[in-house]
Amino acid sequence: TNIRKLARSKFDRFTHVHVSKFDHFCGWLHNAIGEQNYRWFLLFLLIHVGMCAYGTCILGNLFLLEVERHELWSQTFFNRNTGEEFAATYYVVFHYLFQRHKMQSGLFLLLAAMTIVLVGFLSYHVWIASRGMTTNETVKWTQVRKWYRIELRRYQQAVNNNNANNGSVVGSSSGTKDDDDEDNTVHPGPEPKNIYNLGLVENWKDIFFPRSLRSEAIKRVKRVPTTITPSTANTTTVNTNKPKAS
């Protein structure tokens, strides 16, 4: 299409929008997460972690109050069908509370599980954000590092076989292990580095204050002409008036 695209941007096939610094498409929000709304996505995760953790603590404290009020740890439980008696254990007390409060117990387990999942998900995003990466780039960097390890291993094997060259290669090899490839094996060069990792402070500054929303970026956009004049270089004019007879 000959349309210039910003680095780290991607066309989202769900929303049909070109997203700068594309991270991922969120099914819960039904929206693409990118440069301008990534900070709100992190806030969304943080709020839900707090809500789930708060609900888990409230229900847990209610169960503990009932255990203390009825002194369940010192009670003896029995099976109604067999008449067998049981001493109070964690399993027995939990089973007793679950049978008496099924809805509250199910909600407690759900909130506890969601808290663990959301904490892990939020921690993952904090980790990649601190390293100046996105979810989309994390997958690609995994592939790049895998390629680099394979090429470096092939070079080391070629060195051991005295088939390596002293030069370095830029780009990917075919991945086949023919005799010709082993004879032309070269060092893959230094390990690729993330040029967008500007440090912890600058990485988070780009998240809370996106570059596209800063005053200098808005001024540059305003200086760009917004009207497009169609080119008349290839237009032709047809004269439909017939010449008059003299």
JSON list of C-alpha atoms in Angstrom, two decimals:
[
{"chain": "A", "resi": 1, "resn": "THR", "atom": "CA", "xyz": [0.00, 0.00, 0.00]},
{"chain": "A", "resi": 2, "resn": "ASN", "atom": "CA", "xyz": [3.07, 2.28, 0.16]},
{"chain": "A", "resi": 3, "resn": "ILE", "atom": "CA", "xyz": [1.85, 3.66, 3.51]},
{"chain": "A", "resi": 4, "resn": "ARG", "atom": "CA", "xyz": [4.56, 4.49, 6.01]},
{"chain": "A", "resi": 5, "resn": "LYS", "atom": "CA", "xyz": [4.16, 2.63, 9.28]},
{"chain": "A", "resi": 6, "resn": "LEU", "atom": "CA", "xyz": [5.57, 3.58, 12.66]},
{"chain": "A", "resi": 7, "resn": "ALA", "atom": "CA", "xyz": [8.06, 1.24, 14.26]},
{"chain": "A", "resi": 8, "resn": "ARG", "atom": "CA", "xyz": [6.45, -1.18, 16.75]},
{"chain": "A", "resi": 9, "resn": "SER", "atom": "CA", "xyz": [2.99, -0.53, 15.27]},
{"chain": "A", "resi": 10, "resn": "LYS", "atom": "CA", "xyz": [0.63, -3.15, 13.90]},
{"chain": "A", "resi": 11, "resn": "PHE", "atom": "CA", "xyz": [-2.71, -3.38, 12.14]},
{"chain": "A", "resi": 12, "resn": "ASP", "atom": "CA", "xyz": [-5.28, -5.01, 14.42]},
{"chain": "A", "resi": 13, "resn": "ARG", "atom": "CA", "xyz": [-7.51, -7.38, 12.47]},
{"chain": "A", "resi": 14, "resn": "PHE", "atom": "CA", "xyz": [-10.28, -7.31, 15.08]},
{"chain": "A", "resi": 15, "resn": "THR", "atom": "CA", "xyz": [-10.83, -3.56, 15.33]},
{"chain": "A", "resi": 16, "resn": "HIS", "atom": "CA", "xyz": [-9.43, -2.74, 11.85]},
{"chain": "A", "resi": 17, "resn": "VAL", "atom": "CA", "xyz": [-7.28, 0.02, 13.35]},
{"chain": "A", "resi": 18, "resn": "HIS", "atom": "CA", "xyz": [-3.56, 0.63, 13.01]},
{"chain": "A", "resi": 19, "resn": "VAL", "atom": "CA", "xyz": [-2.29, 0.67, 16.61]},
{"chain": "A", "resi": 20, "resn": "SER", "atom": "CA", "xyz": [0.98, 2.33, 17.59]},
{"chain": "A", "resi": 21, "resn": "LYS", "atom": "CA", "xyz": [3.18, 0.26, 19.93]},
{"chain": "A", "resi": 22, "resn": "PHE", "atom": "CA", "xyz": [0.72, -2.63, 19.64]},
{"chain": "A", "resi": 23, "resn": "ASP", "atom": "CA", "xyz": [0.64, -4.92, 22.67]},
{"chain": "A", "resi": 24, "resn": "HIS", "atom": "CA", "xyz": [-2.30, -7.30, 22.23]},
{"chain": "A", "resi": 25, "resn": "PHE", "atom": "CA", "xyz": [-6.03, -7.49, 21.63]},
{"chain": "A", "resi": 26, "resn": "CYS", "atom": "CA", "xyz": [-7.94, -7.76, 24.92]},
{"chain": "A", "resi": 27, "resn": "GLY", "atom": "CA", "xyz": [-11.03, -9.94, 24.68]},
{"chain": "A", "resi": 28, "resn": "TRP", "atom": "CA", "xyz": [-12.35, -8.69, 28.03]},
{"chain": "A", "resi": 29, "resn": "LEU", "atom": "CA", "xyz": [-12.28, -5.07, 26.87]},
{"chain": "A", "resi": 30, "resn": "HIS", "atom": "CA", "xyz": [-12.89, -5.95, 23.21]},
{"chain": "A", "resi": 31, "resn": "ASN", "atom": "CA", "xyz": [-10.26, -3.40, 22.26]},
{"chain": "A", "resi": 32, "resn": "ALA", "atom": "CA", "xyz": [-6.69, -3.30, 21.03]},
{"chain": "A", "resi": 33, "resn": "ILE", "atom": "CA", "xyz": [-4.12, -2.37, 23.68]},
{"chain": "A", "resi": 34, "resn": "GLY", "atom": "CA", "xyz": [-1.37, -0.06, 22.49]},
{"chain": "A", "resi": 35, "resn": "GLU", "atom": "CA", "xyz": [0.61, 3.05, 23.31]},
{"chain": "A", "resi": 36, "resn": "GLN", "atom": "CA", "xyz": [-2.25, 5.38, 24.24]},
{"chain": "A", "resi": 37, "resn": "ASN", "atom": "CA", "xyz": [-4.33, 3.03, 26.40]},
{"chain": "A", "resi": 38, "resn": "TYR", "atom": "CA", "xyz": [-1.72, 0.66, 27.86]},
{"chain": "A", "resi": 39, "resn": "ARG", "atom": "CA", "xyz": [-1.59, 2.60, 31.15]},
{"chain": "A", "resi": 40, "resn": "TRP", "atom": "CA", "xyz": [-5.37, 2.28, 31.49]},
{"chain": "A", "resi": 41, "resn": "PHE", "atom": "CA", "xyz": [-5.10, -1.45, 30.85]},
{"chain": "A", "resi": 42, "resn": "LEU", "atom": "CA", "xyz": [-2.59, -1.76, 33.70]},
{"chain": "A", "resi": 43, "resn": "LEU", "atom": "CA", "xyz": [-4.96, 0.24, 35.92]},
{"chain": "A", "resi": 44, "resn": "PHE", "atom": "CA", "xyz": [-7.77, -2.11, 34.87]},
{"chain": "A", "resi": 45, "resn": "LEU", "atom": "CA", "xyz": [-5.71, -5.11, 35.99]},
{"chain": "A", "resi": 46, "resn": "LEU", "atom": "CA", "xyz": [-4.68, -3.44, 39.25]},
{"chain": "A", "resi": 47, "resn": "ILE", "atom": "CA", "xyz": [-8.28, -2.58, 40.17]},
{"chain": "A", "resi": 48, "resn": "HIS", "atom": "CA", "xyz": [-9.47, -6.13, 39.51]},
{"chain": "A", "resi": 49, "resn": "VAL", "atom": "CA", "xyz": [-6.59, -7.57, 41.53]},
{"chain": "A", "resi": 50, "resn": "GLY", "atom": "CA", "xyz": [-7.66, -5.34, 44.43]},
{"chain": "A", "resi": 51, "resn": "MET", "atom": "CA", "xyz": [-11.34, -6.27, 44.08]},
{"chain": "A", "resi": 52, "resn": "CYS", "atom": "CA", "xyz": [-10.67, -10.01, 43.94]},
{"chain": "A", "resi": 53, "resn": "ALA", "atom": "CA", "xyz": [-8.19, -9.86, 46.82]},
{"chain": "A", "resi": 54, "resn": "TYR", "atom": "CA", "xyz": [-10.62, -7.76, 48.88]},
{"chain": "A", "resi": 55, "resn": "GLY", "atom": "CA", "xyz": [-13.47, -10.23, 48.31]},
{"chain": "A", "resi": 56, "resn": "THR", "atom": "CA", "xyz": [-11.22, -13.16, 49.18]},
{"chain": "A", "resi": 57, "resn": "CYS", "atom": "CA", "xyz": [-10.14, -11.54, 52.45]},
{"chain": "A", "resi": 58, "resn": "ILE", "atom": "CA", "xyz": [-13.71, -10.61, 53.44]},
{"chain": "A", "resi": 59, "resn": "LEU", "atom": "CA", "xyz": [-15.08, -14.11, 52.86]},
{"chain": "A", "resi": 60, "resn": "GLY", "atom": "CA", "xyz": [-12.04, -15.67, 54.53]},
{"chain": "A", "resi": 61, "resn": "ASN", "atom": "CA", "xyz": [-12.55, -13.54, 57.63]},
{"chain": "A", "resi": 62, "resn": "LEU", "atom": "CA", "xyz": [-16.24, -14.47, 57.74]},
{"chain": "A", "resi": 63, "resn": "PHE", "atom": "CA", "xyz": [-15.33, -18.16, 57.71]},
{"chain": "A", "resi": 64, "resn": "LEU", "atom": "CA", "xyz": [-12.73, -17.63, 60.43]},
{"chain": "A", "resi": 65, "resn": "LEU", "atom": "CA", "xyz": [-15.29, -15.81, 62.59]},
{"chain": "A", "resi": 66, "resn": "GLU", "atom": "CA", "xyz": [-17.67, -18.72, 62.29]},
{"chain": "A", "resi": 67, "resn": "VAL", "atom": "CA", "xyz": [-14.91, -21.17, 63.17]},
{"chain": "A", "resi": 68, "resn": "GLU", "atom": "CA", "xyz": [-14.08, -19.18, 66.31]},
{"chain": "A", "resi": 69, "resn": "ARG", "atom": "CA", "xyz": [-17.70, -18.58, 67.29]},
{"chain": "A", "resi": 70, "resn": "HIS", "atom": "CA", "xyz": [-18.63, -22.27, 67.12]},
{"chain": "A", "resi": 71, "resn": "GLU", "atom": "CA", "xyz": [-15.20, -23.44, 68.31]},
{"chain": "A", "resi": 72, "resn": "LEU", "atom": "CA", "xyz": [-14.96, -25.87, 65.41]},
{"chain": "A", "resi": 73, "resn": "TRP", "atom": "CA", "xyz": [-11.34, -26.80, 66.14]},
{"chain": "A", "resi": 74, "resn": "SER", "atom": "CA", "xyz": [-12.41, -28.41, 69.43]},
{"chain": "A", "resi": 75, "resn": "GLN", "atom": "CA", "xyz": [-15.57, -30.07, 68.10]},
{"chain": "A", "resi": 76, "resn": "THR", "atom": "CA", "xyz": [-16.00, -33.71, 67.12]},
{"chain": "A", "resi": 77, "resn": "PHE", "atom": "CA", "xyz": [-17.65, -34.38, 63.77]},
{"chain": "A", "resi": 78, "resn": "PHE", "atom": "CA", "xyz": [-19.46, -37.54, 62.71]},
{"chain": "A", "resi": 79, "resn": "ASN", "atom": "CA", "xyz": [-20.74, -39.11, 59.54]},
{"chain": "A", "resi": 80, "resn": "ARG", "atom": "CA", "xyz": [-24.53, -39.24, 59.45]},
{"chain": "A", "resi": 81, "resn": "ASN", "atom": "CA", "xyz": [-24.57, -42.36, 57.31]},
{"chain": "A", "resi": 82, "resn": "THR", "atom": "CA", "xyz": [-22.02, -44.47, 59.19]},
{"chain": "A", "resi": 83, "resn": "GLY", "atom": "CA", "xyz": [-21.97, -42.75, 62.55]},
{"chain": "A", "resi": 84, "resn": "GLU", "atom": "CA", "xyz": [-18.15, -42.63, 62.44]},
{"chain": "A", "resi": 85, "resn": "GLU", "atom": "CA", "xyz": [-16.60, -39.78, 64.44]},
{"chain": "A", "resi": 86, "resn": "PHE", "atom": "CA", "xyz": [-13.83, -37.50, 63.19]},
{"chain": "A", "resi": 87, "resn": "ALA", "atom": "CA", "xyz": [-11.50, -35.10, 64.94]},
{"chain": "A", "resi": 88, "resn": "ALA", "atom": "CA", "xyz": [-11.34, -31.53, 63.63]},
{"chain": "A", "resi": 89, "resn": "THR", "atom": "CA", "xyz": [-8.82, -31.12, 60.82]},
{"chain": "A", "resi": 90, "resn": "TYR", "atom": "CA", "xyz": [-8.43, -28.56, 58.06]},
{"chain": "A", "resi": 91, "resn": "TYR", "atom": "CA", "xyz": [-10.16, -30.84, 55.59]},
{"chain": "A", "resi": 92, "resn": "VAL", "atom": "CA", "xyz": [-13.04, -31.65, 57.95]},
{"chain": "A", "resi": 93, "resn": "VAL", "atom": "CA", "xyz": [-13.63, -28.01, 58.93]},
{"chain": "A", "resi": 94, "resn": "PHE", "atom": "CA", "xyz": [-13.48, -26.86, 55.31]},
{"chain": "A", "resi": 95, "resn": "HIS", "atom": "CA", "xyz": [-15.89, -29.63, 54.28]},
{"chain": "A", "resi": 96, "resn": "TYR", "atom": "CA", "xyz": [-18.26, -28.58, 57.07]},
{"chain": "A", "resi": 97, "resn": "LEU", "atom": "CA", "xyz": [-18.16, -24.91, 56.04]},
{"chain": "A", "resi": 98, "resn": "PHE", "atom": "CA", "xyz": [-18.56, -25.80, 52.36]},
{"chain": "A", "resi": 99, "resn": "GLN", "atom": "CA", "xyz": [-21.67, -27.88, 53.10]},
{"chain": "A", "resi": 100, "resn": "ARG", "atom": "CA", "xyz": [-23.26, -25.14, 55.17]},
{"chain": "A", "resi": 101, "resn": "HIS", "atom": "CA", "xyz": [-22.28, -22.23, 52.92]},
{"chain": "A", "resi": 102, "resn": "LYS", "atom": "CA", "xyz": [-21.99, -23.59, 49.38]},
{"chain": "A", "resi": 103, "resn": "MET", "atom": "CA", "xyz": [-22.52, -20.31, 47.56]},
{"chain": "A", "resi": 104, "resn": "GLN", "atom": "CA", "xyz": [-20.09, -18.35, 49.76]},
{"chain": "A", "resi": 105, "resn": "SER", "atom": "CA", "xyz": [-17.51, -21.14, 49.59]},
{"chain": "A", "resi": 106, "resn": "GLY", "atom": "CA", "xyz": [-17.73, -21.32, 45.79]},
{"chain": "A", "resi": 107, "resn": "LEU", "atom": "CA", "xyz": [-17.36, -17.55, 45.55]},
{"chain": "A", "resi": 108, "resn": "PHE", "atom": "CA", "xyz": [-14.38, -17.66, 47.91]},
{"chain": "A", "resi": 109, "resn": "LEU", "atom": "CA", "xyz": [-12.61, -20.28, 45.76]},
{"chain": "A", "resi": 110, "resn": "LEU", "atom": "CA", "xyz": [-13.37, -18.36, 42.57]},
{"chain": "A", "resi": 111, "resn": "LEU", "atom": "CA", "xyz": [-12.08, -15.05, 43.93]},
{"chain": "A", "resi": 112, "resn": "ALA", "atom": "CA", "xyz": [-8.96, -16.69, 45.36]},
{"chain": "A", "resi": 113, "resn": "ALA", "atom": "CA", "xyz": [-8.18, -18.36, 42.03]},
{"chain": "A", "resi": 114, "resn": "MET", "atom": "CA", "xyz": [-8.82, -15.16, 40.05]},
{"chain": "A", "resi": 115, "resn": "THR", "atom": "CA", "xyz": [-6.59, -13.22, 42.44]},
{"chain": "A", "resi": 116, "resn": "ILE", "atom": "CA", "xyz": [-3.70, -15.60, 41.80]},
{"chain": "A", "resi": 117, "resn": "VAL", "atom": "CA", "xyz": [-4.24, -15.50, 38.02]},
{"chain": "A", "resi": 118, "resn": "LEU", "atom": "CA", "xyz": [-4.56, -11.70, 37.85]},
{"chain": "A", "resi": 119, "resn": "VAL", "atom": "CA", "xyz": [-1.53, -11.14, 40.09]},
{"chain": "A", "resi": 120, "resn": "GLY", "atom": "CA", "xyz": [0.51, -13.32, 37.76]},
{"chain": "A", "resi": 121, "resn": "PHE", "atom": "CA", "xyz": [-0.83, -11.54, 34.68]},
{"chain": "A", "resi": 122, "resn": "LEU", "atom": "CA", "xyz": [-0.17, -8.10, 36.17]},
{"chain": "A", "resi": 123, "resn": "SER", "atom": "CA", "xyz": [3.32, -9.15, 37.26]},
{"chain": "A", "resi": 124, "resn": "TYR", "atom": "CA", "xyz": [4.06, -10.31, 33.72]},
{"chain": "A", "resi": 125, "resn": "HIS", "atom": "CA", "xyz": [3.04, -6.96, 32.25]},
{"chain": "A", "resi": 126, "resn": "VAL", "atom": "CA", "xyz": [5.02, -5.05, 34.86]},
{"chain": "A", "resi": 127, "resn": "TRP", "atom": "CA", "xyz": [8.05, -7.18, 33.96]},
{"chain": "A", "resi": 128, "resn": "ILE", "atom": "CA", "xyz": [7.82, -6.64, 30.18]},
{"chain": "A", "resi": 129, "resn": "ALA", "atom": "CA", "xyz": [7.01, -2.93, 30.65]},
{"chain": "A", "resi": 130, "resn": "SER", "atom": "CA", "xyz": [10.10, -2.48, 32.81]},
{"chain": "A", "resi": 131, "resn": "ARG", "atom": "CA", "xyz": [12.18, -4.06, 30.01]},
{"chain": "A", "resi": 132, "resn": "GLY", "atom": "CA", "xyz": [10.68, -1.79, 27.34]},
{"chain": "A", "resi": 133, "resn": "MET", "atom": "CA", "xyz": [8.80, -4.56, 25.52]},
{"chain": "A", "resi": 134, "resn": "THR", "atom": "CA", "xyz": [5.23, -5.41, 24.57]},
{"chain": "A", "resi": 135, "resn": "THR", "atom": "CA", "xyz": [3.42, -8.75, 24.55]},
{"chain": "A", "resi": 136, "resn": "ASN", "atom": "CA", "xyz": [3.72, -8.86, 20.76]},
{"chain": "A", "resi": 137, "resn": "GLU", "atom": "CA", "xyz": [7.45, -8.13, 20.90]},
{"chain": "A", "resi": 138, "resn": "THR", "atom": "CA", "xyz": [8.06, -10.68, 23.67]},
{"chain": "A", "resi": 139, "resn": "VAL", "atom": "CA", "xyz": [6.97, -13.48, 21.34]},
{"chain": "A", "resi": 140, "resn": "LYS", "atom": "CA", "xyz": [9.21, -12.18, 18.56]},
{"chain": "A", "resi": 141, "resn": "TRP", "atom": "CA", "xyz": [12.19, -11.75, 20.89]},
{"chain": "A", "resi": 142, "resn": "THR", "atom": "CA", "xyz": [11.75, -15.37, 21.98]},
{"chain": "A", "resi": 143, "resn": "GLN", "atom": "CA", "xyz": [12.06, -16.42, 18.34]},
{"chain": "A", "resi": 144, "resn": "VAL", "atom": "CA", "xyz": [15.10, -14.18, 17.80]},
{"chain": "A", "resi": 145, "resn": "ARG", "atom": "CA", "xyz": [16.93, -15.56, 20.83]},
{"chain": "A", "resi": 146, "resn": "LYS", "atom": "CA", "xyz": [16.10, -19.10, 19.74]},
{"chain": "A", "resi": 147, "resn": "TRP", "atom": "CA", "xyz": [17.53, -18.38, 16.28]},
{"chain": "A", "resi": 148, "resn": "TYR", "atom": "CA", "xyz": [20.67, -16.85, 17.81]},
{"chain": "A", "resi": 149, "resn": "ARG", "atom": "CA", "xyz": [21.31, -19.87, 20.06]},
{"chain": "A", "resi": 150, "resn": "ILE", "atom": "CA", "xyz": [20.88, -22.25, 17.13]},
{"chain": "A", "resi": 151, "resn": "GLU", "atom": "CA", "xyz": [23.23, -20.27, 14.88]},
{"chain": "A", "resi": 152, "resn": "LEU", "atom": "CA", "xyz": [25.83, -19.89, 17.65]},
{"chain": "A", "resi": 153, "resn": "ARG", "atom": "CA", "xyz": [25.68, -23.62, 18.34]},
{"chain": "A", "resi": 154, "resn": "ARG", "atom": "CA", "xyz": [26.16, -24.38, 14.63]},
{"chain": "A", "resi": 155, "resn": "TYR", "atom": "CA", "xyz": [29.15, -22.03, 14.52]},
{"chain": "A", "resi": 156, "resn": "GLN", "atom": "CA", "xyz": [30.75, -23.65, 17.55]},
{"chain": "A", "resi": 157, "resn": "GLN", "atom": "CA", "xyz": [30.24, -27.07, 16.01]},
{"chain": "A", "resi": 158, "resn": "ALA", "atom": "CA", "xyz": [31.81, -25.81, 12.77]},
{"chain": "A", "resi": 159, "resn": "VAL", "atom": "CA", "xyz": [34.78, -24.45, 14.74]},
{"chain": "A", "resi": 160, "resn": "ASN", "atom": "CA", "xyz": [35.29, -27.86, 16.29]},
{"chain": "A", "resi": 161, "resn": "ASN", "atom": "CA", "xyz": [35.21, -29.36, 12.79]},
{"chain": "A", "resi": 162, "resn": "ASN", "atom": "CA", "xyz": [37.47, -26.61, 11.35]},
{"chain": "A", "resi": 163, "resn": "ASN", "atom": "CA", "xyz": [34.73, -25.55, 8.88]},
{"chain": "A", "resi": 164, "resn": "ALA", "atom": "CA", "xyz": [33.96, -22.10, 10.24]},
{"chain": "A", "resi": 165, "resn": "ASN", "atom": "CA", "xyz": [34.70, -18.72, 8.66]},
{"chain": "A", "resi": 166, "resn": "ASN", "atom": "CA", "xyz": [35.99, -15.76, 10.60]},
{"chain": "A", "resi": 167, "resn": "GLY", "atom": "CA", "xyz": [33.33, -13.34, 9.35]},
{"chain": "A", "resi": 168, "resn": "SER", "atom": "CA", "xyz": [29.93, -12.62, 10.81]},
{"chain": "A", "resi": 169, "resn": "VAL", "atom": "CA", "xyz": [26.52, -12.91, 9.23]},
{"chain": "A", "resi": 170, "resn": "VAL", "atom": "CA", "xyz": [23.53, -10.61, 9.46]},
{"chain": "A", "resi": 171, "resn": "GLY", "atom": "CA", "xyz": [20.19, -12.31, 8.90]},
{"chain": "A", "resi": 172, "resn": "SER", "atom": "CA", "xyz": [18.76, -15.78, 9.18]},
{"chain": "A", "resi": 173, "resn": "SER", "atom": "CA", "xyz": [20.12, -18.92, 7.59]},
{"chain": "A", "resi": 174, "resn": "SER", "atom": "CA", "xyz": [17.99, -21.57, 5.94]},
{"chain": "A", "resi": 175, "resn": "GLY", "atom": "CA", "xyz": [18.30, -23.83, 8.95]},
{"chain": "A", "resi": 176, "resn": "THR", "atom": "CA", "xyz": [19.34, -26.90, 6.89]},
{"chain": "A", "resi": 177, "resn": "LYS", "atom": "CA", "xyz": [22.44, -28.83, 7.83]},
{"chain": "A", "resi": 178, "resn": "ASP", "atom": "CA", "xyz": [23.83, -29.70, 4.42]},
{"chain": "A", "resi": 179, "resn": "ASP", "atom": "CA", "xyz": [27.55, -29.95, 3.77]},
{"chain": "A", "resi": 180, "resn": "ASP", "atom": "CA", "xyz": [27.54, -26.61, 1.91]},
{"chain": "A", "resi": 181, "resn": "ASP", "atom": "CA", "xyz": [25.94, -24.86, 4.87]},
{"chain": "A", "resi": 182, "resn": "GLU", "atom": "CA", "xyz": [28.47, -26.30, 7.29]},
{"chain": "A", "resi": 183, "resn": "ASP", "atom": "CA", "xyz": [31.33, -25.13, 5.07]},
{"chain": "A", "resi": 184, "resn": "ASN", "atom": "CA", "xyz": [29.93, -21.59, 4.97]},
{"chain": "A", "resi": 185, "resn": "THR", "atom": "CA", "xyz": [28.98, -21.34, 8.65]},
{"chain": "A", "resi": 186, "resn": "VAL", "atom": "CA", "xyz": [29.94, -17.95, 10.11]},
{"chain": "A", "resi": 187, "resn": "HIS", "atom": "CA", "xyz": [29.55, -16.37, 13.51]},
{"chain": "A", "resi": 188, "resn": "PRO", "atom": "CA", "xyz": [26.08, -14.82, 13.94]},
{"chain": "A", "resi": 189, "resn": "GLY", "atom": "CA", "xyz": [27.61, -11.75, 15.54]},
{"chain": "A", "resi": 190, "resn": "PRO", "atom": "CA", "xyz": [26.78, -10.18, 18.90]},
{"chain": "A", "resi": 191, "resn": "GLU", "atom": "CA", "xyz": [23.54, -11.12, 20.57]},
{"chain": "A", "resi": 192, "resn": "PRO", "atom": "CA", "xyz": [20.70, -8.80, 19.46]},
{"chain": "A", "resi": 193, "resn": "LYS", "atom": "CA", "xyz": [19.73, -6.15, 21.99]},
{"chain": "A", "resi": 194, "resn": "ASN", "atom": "CA", "xyz": [16.43, -4.34, 22.51]},
{"chain": "A", "resi": 195, "resn": "ILE", "atom": "CA", "xyz": [17.10, -0.76, 21.38]},
{"chain": "A", "resi": 196, "resn": "TYR", "atom": "CA", "xyz": [13.79, 0.37, 22.88]},
{"chain": "A", "resi": 197, "resn": "ASN", "atom": "CA", "xyz": [14.81, -0.54, 26.41]},
{"chain": "A", "resi": 198, "resn": "LEU", "atom": "CA", "xyz": [15.65, 2.93, 27.73]},
{"chain": "A", "resi": 199, "resn": "GLY", "atom": "CA", "xyz": [15.92, 1.98, 31.39]},
{"chain": "A", "resi": 200, "resn": "LEU", "atom": "CA", "xyz": [13.36, 1.50, 34.14]},
{"chain": "A", "resi": 201, "resn": "VAL", "atom": "CA", "xyz": [12.45, 5.16, 34.61]},
{"chain": "A", "resi": 202, "resn": "GLU", "atom": "CA", "xyz": [12.24, 6.07, 30.92]},
{"chain": "A", "resi": 203, "resn": "ASN", "atom": "CA", "xyz": [10.27, 2.93, 30.07]},
{"chain": "A", "resi": 204, "resn": "TRP", "atom": "CA", "xyz": [7.58, 3.75, 32.61]},
{"chain": "A", "resi": 205, "resn": "LYS", "atom": "CA", "xyz": [7.64, 7.39, 31.60]},
{"chain": "A", "resi": 206, "resn": "ASP", "atom": "CA", "xyz": [6.71, 6.33, 28.06]},
{"chain": "A", "resi": 207, "resn": "ILE", "atom": "CA", "xyz": [3.79, 4.35, 29.49]},
{"chain": "A", "resi": 208, "resn": "PHE", "atom": "CA", "xyz": [2.32, 7.04, 31.72]},
{"chain": "A", "resi": 209, "resn": "PHE", "atom": "CA", "xyz": [3.16, 9.85, 29.26]},
{"chain": "A", "resi": 210, "resn": "PRO", "atom": "CA", "xyz": [2.90, 8.38, 25.74]},
{"chain": "A", "resi": 211, "resn": "ARG", "atom": "CA", "xyz": [5.08, 10.09, 23.18]},
{"chain": "A", "resi": 212, "resn": "SER", "atom": "CA", "xyz": [2.19, 10.52, 20.74]},
{"chain": "A", "resi": 213, "resn": "LEU", "atom": "CA", "xyz": [0.25, 12.55, 23.34]},
{"chain": "A", "resi": 214, "resn": "ARG", "atom": "CA", "xyz": [3.08, 14.87, 24.35]},
{"chain": "A", "resi": 215, "resn": "SER", "atom": "CA", "xyz": [2.96, 18.52, 23.38]},
{"chain": "A", "resi": 216, "resn": "GLU", "atom": "CA", "xyz": [5.88, 18.35, 20.94]},
{"chain": "A", "resi": 217, "resn": "ALA", "atom": "CA", "xyz": [4.24, 15.45, 19.08]},
{"chain": "A", "resi": 218, "resn": "ILE", "atom": "CA", "xyz": [0.90, 17.27, 18.87]},
{"chain": "A", "resi": 219, "resn": "LYS", "atom": "CA", "xyz": [2.65, 20.36, 17.49]},
{"chain": "A", "resi": 220, "resn": "ARG", "atom": "CA", "xyz": [4.31, 18.27, 14.77]},
{"chain": "A", "resi": 221, "resn": "VAL", "atom": "CA", "xyz": [0.96, 16.78, 13.80]},
{"chain": "A", "resi": 222, "resn": "LYS", "atom": "CA", "xyz": [-0.63, 20.22, 13.56]},
{"chain": "A", "resi": 223, "resn": "ARG", "atom": "CA", "xyz": [2.10, 21.38, 11.17]},
{"chain": "A", "resi": 224, "resn": "VAL", "atom": "CA", "xyz": [1.33, 18.53, 8.76]},
{"chain": "A", "resi": 225, "resn": "PRO", "atom": "CA", "xyz": [-1.19, 19.61, 6.08]},
{"chain": "A", "resi": 226, "resn": "THR", "atom": "CA", "xyz": [-4.52, 17.84, 6.49]},
{"chain": "A", "resi": 227, "resn": "THR", "atom": "CA", "xyz": [-5.84, 18.43, 2.97]},
{"chain": "A", "resi": 228, "resn": "ILE", "atom": "CA", "xyz": [-4.70, 16.40, 0.00]},
{"chain": "A", "resi": 229, "resn": "THR", "atom": "CA", "xyz": [-4.90, 17.94, -3.46]},
{"chain": "A", "resi": 230, "resn": "PRO", "atom": "CA", "xyz": [-5.40, 15.37, -6.22]},
{"chain": "A", "resi": 231, "resn": "SER", "atom": "CA", "xyz": [-2.67, 15.32, -8.77]},
{"chain": "A", "resi": 232, "resn": "THR", "atom": "CA", "xyz": [-3.51, 16.71, -12.17]},
{"chain": "A", "resi": 233, "resn": "ALA", "atom": "CA", "xyz": [-0.37, 15.51, -13.87]},
{"chain": "A", "resi": 234, "resn": "ASN", "atom": "CA", "xyz": [-2.07, 12.61, -15.61]},
{"chain": "A", "resi": 235, "resn": "THR", "atom": "CA", "xyz": [-5.41, 14.30, -16.34]},
{"chain": "A", "resi": 236, "resn": "THR", "atom": "CA", "xyz": [-6.43, 14.99, -19.90]},
{"chain": "A", "resi": 237, "resn": "THR", "atom": "CA", "xyz": [-8.97, 17.39, -21.35]},
{"chain": "A", "resi": 238, "resn": "VAL", "atom": "CA", "xyz": [-11.16, 16.41, -24.24]},
{"chain": "A", "resi": 239, "resn": "ASN", "atom": "CA", "xyz": [-12.50, 19.15, -26.50]},
{"chain": "A", "resi": 240, "resn": "THR", "atom": "CA", "xyz": [-15.98, 18.19, -27.57]},
{"chain": "A", "resi": 241, "resn": "ASN", "atom": "CA", "xyz": [-16.59, 21.34, -29.64]},
{"chain": "A", "resi": 242, "resn": "LYS", "atom": "CA", "xyz": [-16.39, 20.69, -33.35]},
{"chain": "A", "resi": 243, "resn": "PRO", "atom": "CA", "xyz": [-14.47, 23.19, -35.43]},
{"chain": "A", "resi": 244, "resn": "LYS", "atom": "CA", "xyz": [-16.65, 25.54, -37.43]},
{"chain": "A", "resi": 245, "resn": "ALA", "atom": "CA", "xyz": [-16.55, 25.38, -41.17]},
{"chain": "A", "resi": 246, "resn": "SER", "atom": "CA", "xyz": [-15.03, 28.40, -42.82]}
]
